[in-house]
C-alpha positions as a printed Julia matrix, in Angstrom:
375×3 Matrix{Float64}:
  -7.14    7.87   38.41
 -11.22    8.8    37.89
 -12.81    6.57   35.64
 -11.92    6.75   31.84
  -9.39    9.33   32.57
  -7.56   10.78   29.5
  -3.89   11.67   29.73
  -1.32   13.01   27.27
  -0.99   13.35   24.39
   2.37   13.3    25.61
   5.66   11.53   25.11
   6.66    7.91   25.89
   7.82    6.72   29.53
  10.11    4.23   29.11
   8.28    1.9    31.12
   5.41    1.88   28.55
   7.36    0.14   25.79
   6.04   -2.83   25.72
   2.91   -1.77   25.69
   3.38    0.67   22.57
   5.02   -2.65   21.07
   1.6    -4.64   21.23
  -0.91   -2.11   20.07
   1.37   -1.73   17.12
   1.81   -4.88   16.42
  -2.01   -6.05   17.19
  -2.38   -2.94   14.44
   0.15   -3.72   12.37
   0.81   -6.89   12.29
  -1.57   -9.17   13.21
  -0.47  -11.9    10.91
   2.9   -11.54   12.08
   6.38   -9.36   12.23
   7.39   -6.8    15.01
   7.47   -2.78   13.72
  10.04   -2.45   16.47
  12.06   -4.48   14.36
  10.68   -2.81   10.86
  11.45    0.87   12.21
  14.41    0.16   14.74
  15.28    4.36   14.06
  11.29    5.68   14.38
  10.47    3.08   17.54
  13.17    3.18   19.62
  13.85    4.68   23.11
  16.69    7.67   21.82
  13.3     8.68   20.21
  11.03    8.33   23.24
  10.29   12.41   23.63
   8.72   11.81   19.52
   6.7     9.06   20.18
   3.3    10.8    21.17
   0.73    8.63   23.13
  -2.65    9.02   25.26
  -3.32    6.81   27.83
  -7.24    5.96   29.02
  -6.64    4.94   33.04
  -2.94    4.1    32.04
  -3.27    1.9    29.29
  -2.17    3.23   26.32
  -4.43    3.74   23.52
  -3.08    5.89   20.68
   0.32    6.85   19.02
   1.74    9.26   16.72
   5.47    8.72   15.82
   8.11   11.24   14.62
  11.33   11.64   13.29
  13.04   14.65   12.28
  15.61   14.73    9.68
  16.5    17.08    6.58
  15.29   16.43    2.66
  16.64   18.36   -0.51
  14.09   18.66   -2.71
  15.25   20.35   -6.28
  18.63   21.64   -4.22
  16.76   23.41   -1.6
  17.45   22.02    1.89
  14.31   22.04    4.04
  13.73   20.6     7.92
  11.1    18.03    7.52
   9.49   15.63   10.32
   8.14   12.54    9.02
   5.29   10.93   10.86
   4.7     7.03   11.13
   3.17    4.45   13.41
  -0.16    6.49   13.96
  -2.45    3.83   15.7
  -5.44    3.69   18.5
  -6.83    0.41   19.75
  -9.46   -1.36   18.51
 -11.8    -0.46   20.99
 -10.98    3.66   21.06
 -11.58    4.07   17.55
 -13.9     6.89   16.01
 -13.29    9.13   19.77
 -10.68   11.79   18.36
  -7.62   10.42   19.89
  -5.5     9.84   16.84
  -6.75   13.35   15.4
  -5.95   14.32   19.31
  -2.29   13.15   19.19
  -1.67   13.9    15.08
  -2.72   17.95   16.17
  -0.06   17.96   19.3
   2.92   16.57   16.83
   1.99   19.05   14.01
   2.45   21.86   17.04
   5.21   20.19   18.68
   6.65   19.94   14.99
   6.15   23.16   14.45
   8.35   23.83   17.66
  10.79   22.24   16.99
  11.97   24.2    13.73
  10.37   21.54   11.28
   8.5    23.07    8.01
   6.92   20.19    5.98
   5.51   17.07    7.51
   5.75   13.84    5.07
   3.38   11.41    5.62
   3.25    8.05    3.79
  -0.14    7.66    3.3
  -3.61    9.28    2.41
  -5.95    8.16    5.34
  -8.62   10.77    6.16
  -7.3    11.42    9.5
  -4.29   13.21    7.45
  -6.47   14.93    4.8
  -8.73   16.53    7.71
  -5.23   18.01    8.91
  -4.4    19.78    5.41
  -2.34   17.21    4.29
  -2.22   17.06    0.2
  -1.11   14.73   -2.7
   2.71   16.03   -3.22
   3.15   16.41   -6.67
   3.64   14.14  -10.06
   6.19   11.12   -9.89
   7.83    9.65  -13.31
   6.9     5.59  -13.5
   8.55    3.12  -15.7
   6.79    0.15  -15.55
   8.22   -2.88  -17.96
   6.45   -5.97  -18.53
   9.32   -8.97  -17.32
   9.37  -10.67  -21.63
  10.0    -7.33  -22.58
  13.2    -6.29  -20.08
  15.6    -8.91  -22.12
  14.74   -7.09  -25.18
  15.75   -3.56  -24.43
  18.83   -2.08  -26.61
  21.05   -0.89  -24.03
  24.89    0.86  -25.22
  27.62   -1.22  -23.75
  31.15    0.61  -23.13
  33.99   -0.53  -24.89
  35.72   -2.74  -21.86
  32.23   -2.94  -19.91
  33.38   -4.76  -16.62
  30.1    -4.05  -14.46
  29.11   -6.56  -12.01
  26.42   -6.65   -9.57
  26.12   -8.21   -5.77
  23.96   -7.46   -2.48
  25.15   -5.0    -0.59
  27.2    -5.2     2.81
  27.28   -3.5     5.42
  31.09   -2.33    5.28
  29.99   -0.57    1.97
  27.97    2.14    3.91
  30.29    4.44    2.99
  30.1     4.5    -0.68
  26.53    3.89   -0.19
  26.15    7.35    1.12
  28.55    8.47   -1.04
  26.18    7.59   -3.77
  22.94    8.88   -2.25
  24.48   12.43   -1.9
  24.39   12.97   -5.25
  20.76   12.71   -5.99
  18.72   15.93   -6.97
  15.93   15.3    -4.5
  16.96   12.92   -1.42
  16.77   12.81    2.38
  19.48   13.73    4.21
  20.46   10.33    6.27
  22.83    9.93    9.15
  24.65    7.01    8.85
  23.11    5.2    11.72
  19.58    5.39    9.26
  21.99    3.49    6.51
  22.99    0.73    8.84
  19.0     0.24   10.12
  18.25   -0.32    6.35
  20.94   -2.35    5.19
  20.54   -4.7     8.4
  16.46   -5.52    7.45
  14.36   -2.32    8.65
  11.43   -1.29    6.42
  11.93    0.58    2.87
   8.75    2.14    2.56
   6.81   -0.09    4.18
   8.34   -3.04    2.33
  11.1    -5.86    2.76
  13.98   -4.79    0.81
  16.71   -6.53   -1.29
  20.07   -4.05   -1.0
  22.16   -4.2    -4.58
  25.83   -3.04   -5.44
  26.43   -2.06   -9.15
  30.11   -1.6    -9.92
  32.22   -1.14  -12.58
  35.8    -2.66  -11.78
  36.32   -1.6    -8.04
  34.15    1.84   -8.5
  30.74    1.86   -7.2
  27.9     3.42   -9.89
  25.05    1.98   -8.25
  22.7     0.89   -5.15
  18.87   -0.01   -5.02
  16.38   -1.61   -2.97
  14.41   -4.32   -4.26
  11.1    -5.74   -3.12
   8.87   -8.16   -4.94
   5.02   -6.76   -4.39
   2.03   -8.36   -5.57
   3.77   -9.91   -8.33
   5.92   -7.14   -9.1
   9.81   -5.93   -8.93
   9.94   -2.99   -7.54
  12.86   -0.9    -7.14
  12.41    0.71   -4.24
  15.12    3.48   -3.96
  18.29    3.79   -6.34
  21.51    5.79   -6.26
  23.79    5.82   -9.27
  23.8     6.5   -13.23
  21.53    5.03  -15.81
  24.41    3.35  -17.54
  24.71    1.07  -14.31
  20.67    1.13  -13.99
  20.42   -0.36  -17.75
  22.9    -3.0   -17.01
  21.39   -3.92  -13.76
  17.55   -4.63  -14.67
  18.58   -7.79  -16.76
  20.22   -9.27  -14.23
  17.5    -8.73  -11.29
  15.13   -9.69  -14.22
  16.99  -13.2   -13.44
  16.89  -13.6    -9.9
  13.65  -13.0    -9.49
  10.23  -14.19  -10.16
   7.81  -11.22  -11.08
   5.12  -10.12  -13.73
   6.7    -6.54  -14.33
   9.55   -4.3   -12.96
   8.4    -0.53  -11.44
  10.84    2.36  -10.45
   9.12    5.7    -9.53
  11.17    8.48   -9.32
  10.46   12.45   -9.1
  13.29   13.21  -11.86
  12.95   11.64  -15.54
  16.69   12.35  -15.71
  17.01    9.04  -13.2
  15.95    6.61  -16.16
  17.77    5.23  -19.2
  16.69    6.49  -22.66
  16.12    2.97  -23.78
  13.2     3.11  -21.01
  11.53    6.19  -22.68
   8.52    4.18  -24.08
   7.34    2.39  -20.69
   7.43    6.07  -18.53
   4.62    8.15  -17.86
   3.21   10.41  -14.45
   1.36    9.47  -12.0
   0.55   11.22   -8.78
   2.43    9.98   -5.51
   0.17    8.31   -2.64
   2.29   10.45    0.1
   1.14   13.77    1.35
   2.46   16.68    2.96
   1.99   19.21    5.39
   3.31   22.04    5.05
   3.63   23.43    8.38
   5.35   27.06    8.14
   4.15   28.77    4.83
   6.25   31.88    5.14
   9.8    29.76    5.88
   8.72   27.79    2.86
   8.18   30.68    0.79
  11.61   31.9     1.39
  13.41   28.64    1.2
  11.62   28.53   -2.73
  11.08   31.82   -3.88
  14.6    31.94   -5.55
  13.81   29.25   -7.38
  10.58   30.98   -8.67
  12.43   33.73   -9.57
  14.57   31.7   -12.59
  11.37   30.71  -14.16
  10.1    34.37  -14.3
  11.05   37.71  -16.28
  12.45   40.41  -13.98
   9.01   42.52  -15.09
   7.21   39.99  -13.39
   9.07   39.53  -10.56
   8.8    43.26   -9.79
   5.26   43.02  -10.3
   4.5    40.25   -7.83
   3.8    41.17   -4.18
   4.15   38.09   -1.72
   2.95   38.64    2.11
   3.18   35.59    3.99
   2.95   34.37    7.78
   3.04   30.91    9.49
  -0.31   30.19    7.99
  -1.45   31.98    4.82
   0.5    33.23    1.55
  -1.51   35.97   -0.08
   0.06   36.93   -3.4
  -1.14   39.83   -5.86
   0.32   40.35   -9.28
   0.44   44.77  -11.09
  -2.13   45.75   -8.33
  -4.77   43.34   -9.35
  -6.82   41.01   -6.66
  -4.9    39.17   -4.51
  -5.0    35.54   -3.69
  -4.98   33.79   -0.42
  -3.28   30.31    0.09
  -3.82   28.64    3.33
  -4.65   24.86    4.32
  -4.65   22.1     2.37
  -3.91   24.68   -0.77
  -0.32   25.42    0.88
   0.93   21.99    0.03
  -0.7    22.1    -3.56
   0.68   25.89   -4.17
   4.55   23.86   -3.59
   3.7    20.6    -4.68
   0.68   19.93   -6.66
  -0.24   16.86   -8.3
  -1.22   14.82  -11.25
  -4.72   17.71  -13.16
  -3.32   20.4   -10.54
  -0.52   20.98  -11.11
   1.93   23.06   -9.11
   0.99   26.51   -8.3
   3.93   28.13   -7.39
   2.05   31.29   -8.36
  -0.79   31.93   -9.63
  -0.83   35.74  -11.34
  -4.28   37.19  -11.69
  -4.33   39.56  -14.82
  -6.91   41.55  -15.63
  -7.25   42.54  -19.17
  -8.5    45.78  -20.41
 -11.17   44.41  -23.05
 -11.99   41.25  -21.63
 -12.35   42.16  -18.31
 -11.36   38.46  -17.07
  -8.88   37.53  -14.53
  -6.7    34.65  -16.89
  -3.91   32.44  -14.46
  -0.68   31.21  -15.3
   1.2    29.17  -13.25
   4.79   28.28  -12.4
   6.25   25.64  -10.94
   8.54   25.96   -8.0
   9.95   22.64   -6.71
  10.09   21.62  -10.42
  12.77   18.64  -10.98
């Protein structure tokens, strides 16, 4: 091979493993830990055609992971790829080669049938790729002296108790999970990773059962960060959510307890005074704008007036959504925009339309917007 030849991006060999396994962890985890062992389901070999790399004279020097699974977000059901692991060495840095390996999984994504990328984080790298802030979370964030003193409303013959989770409850676990509003559609083998140590969000994770008698009403994920509780993921009603925060307020040693959730019907009413928004630090991509459109556009059309819905004429391709509203201007979505038009976030908003009307006296174009993937 010639002298700082480039090859890939391209998918794993086998043989290169190992190799993938240092520069993540020398990116990683350079105080310690394996990501092998964090994302067991992202890094492993069954996923070896996902895991992107470029190799300079056959050392590997940057990766893009992926993993394709299904989310419902506000009941519709949409093909997502989540990306993870992104990394070049040290000594590549500032060449292209993540950007390089990023633009080959959004096409291979693409490909593959996948219509929204998720992305955990906010780097630049992401941004530069249309990536955008997805939308406006709900936080509840209680200081630990207060949690003892919140009213909660306990059921005549209240038997709830509360334990860490096994991993022979998987199936109620799921059981659980596939009743939430907006959720990620998980095969079981996903369930297992998690409850046997992999990564929640980046974090080590506490699994808890809350059960009344023998029925289960509950399951989180619990991770202490920087001082604070943080429940991580949850499953279950806000009767079994009210009872549980005392008792994790006892086992362990924090400042405050945070839960973040896209739905405000998730918390109890006796929280109502610690929630407000704030915007999520995960981004999206949305890759196909005119599969999205369809996927959505019913749920547009319960938040307008049939008038306006026979008004409003939608063209839309892979790319670009161009909308016009009684013959007036039209407006073009593409990029970045895309994921705000579906998404939005915290002083944007969520422009699942945006209507330009042009009045007769004022001659001004005025907006109003509606929001799709509302929860």
């Amino acid at each position: 091979m010639a002298e700082g030849a480039i090859e890939g991006p391209r998918s794993l060999e086998p043989h290169e493993f190992e190799s993938l396994r240092e520069l993540l962890n020398t990116t990683f985890r350079s105080t310690g830990g394996c990501m092998v062992k964090d994302y067991p389901r992202l890094l492993d070999l069954d996923n070896k055609e996902n895991l992107l790399v470029l190799t300079k004279n056959g050392k590997l020097i940057s990766h893009c992971g992926m993993l394709f699974r299904e989310v419902v977000l506000g009941q519709i059901q949409i093909p997502i790829v989540s990306i993870g692991a992104v990394a070049t060495a040290k000594e590549e840095q500032g060449k292209g080669y993540a950007t390089n390996v990023l633009n080959h999984g959004i096409l291979k994504a693409k490909q593959r049938g996948a219509i929204l990328m998720i992305i955990s984080g906010d780097r630049g790298l992401y941004l530069r790729a249309n990536a955008a802030f997805c939308g406006d979370f709900w936080m509840a964030t209680i200081p630990y002296n207060a949690i003892n003193d919140i009213p909660y409303v306990k059921s005549p013959n209240d038997e709830i108790s509360l334990r860490r989770a096994k991993p022979s409850d998987i199936d109620q676990i799921i059981s659980l999970f596939s009743t939430k509003y907006t959720r990620y559609l998980l095969p079981r083998e996903d369930y297992f990773a998690v409850l046997n140590g992999a990564k929640v969000f980046d974090r080590d994770a506490d699994w808890w059962i809350v059960q009344h008698k023998n029925e289960f009403i509950g399951v989180g994920a619990l991770s202490v960060y920087q001082g604070v509780l943080v429940l991580l993921d949850w499953a279950g009603t806000t009767h079994a959510l009210e009872h549980a925060l005392p008792v994790w307020n006892a086992n362990y040693k924090h400042s405050a307890f945070c839960f973040i959730s896209s739905s405000k019907s998730q918390f109890p009413l006796t929280w109502s005074n610690y929630l407000q928004l704030r915007c999520t630090e995960g981004t999206v991509i949305v890759l196909k704008a005119d599969e999205m459109w369809q996927l959505c556009k019913t749920r547009l059309e319960e938040r307008l007036t049939h008038e306006e819905i026979n008004h409003l004429k939608v063209e839309s391709t892979n790319d670009y959504i161009r909308l016009s509203y009684k013959g007036g201007p039209s407006l073009e979505v593409k990029g970045q925009d895309l994921a705000f038009f579906f998404f939005g976030c915290e002083g944007i908003y969520l422009t699942a339309v945006t209507k330009h009307i042009i009045t007769k006296k004022k001659k001004k174009i005025t907006t109003l917007k509606v929001r799709i993937l509302q929860t």
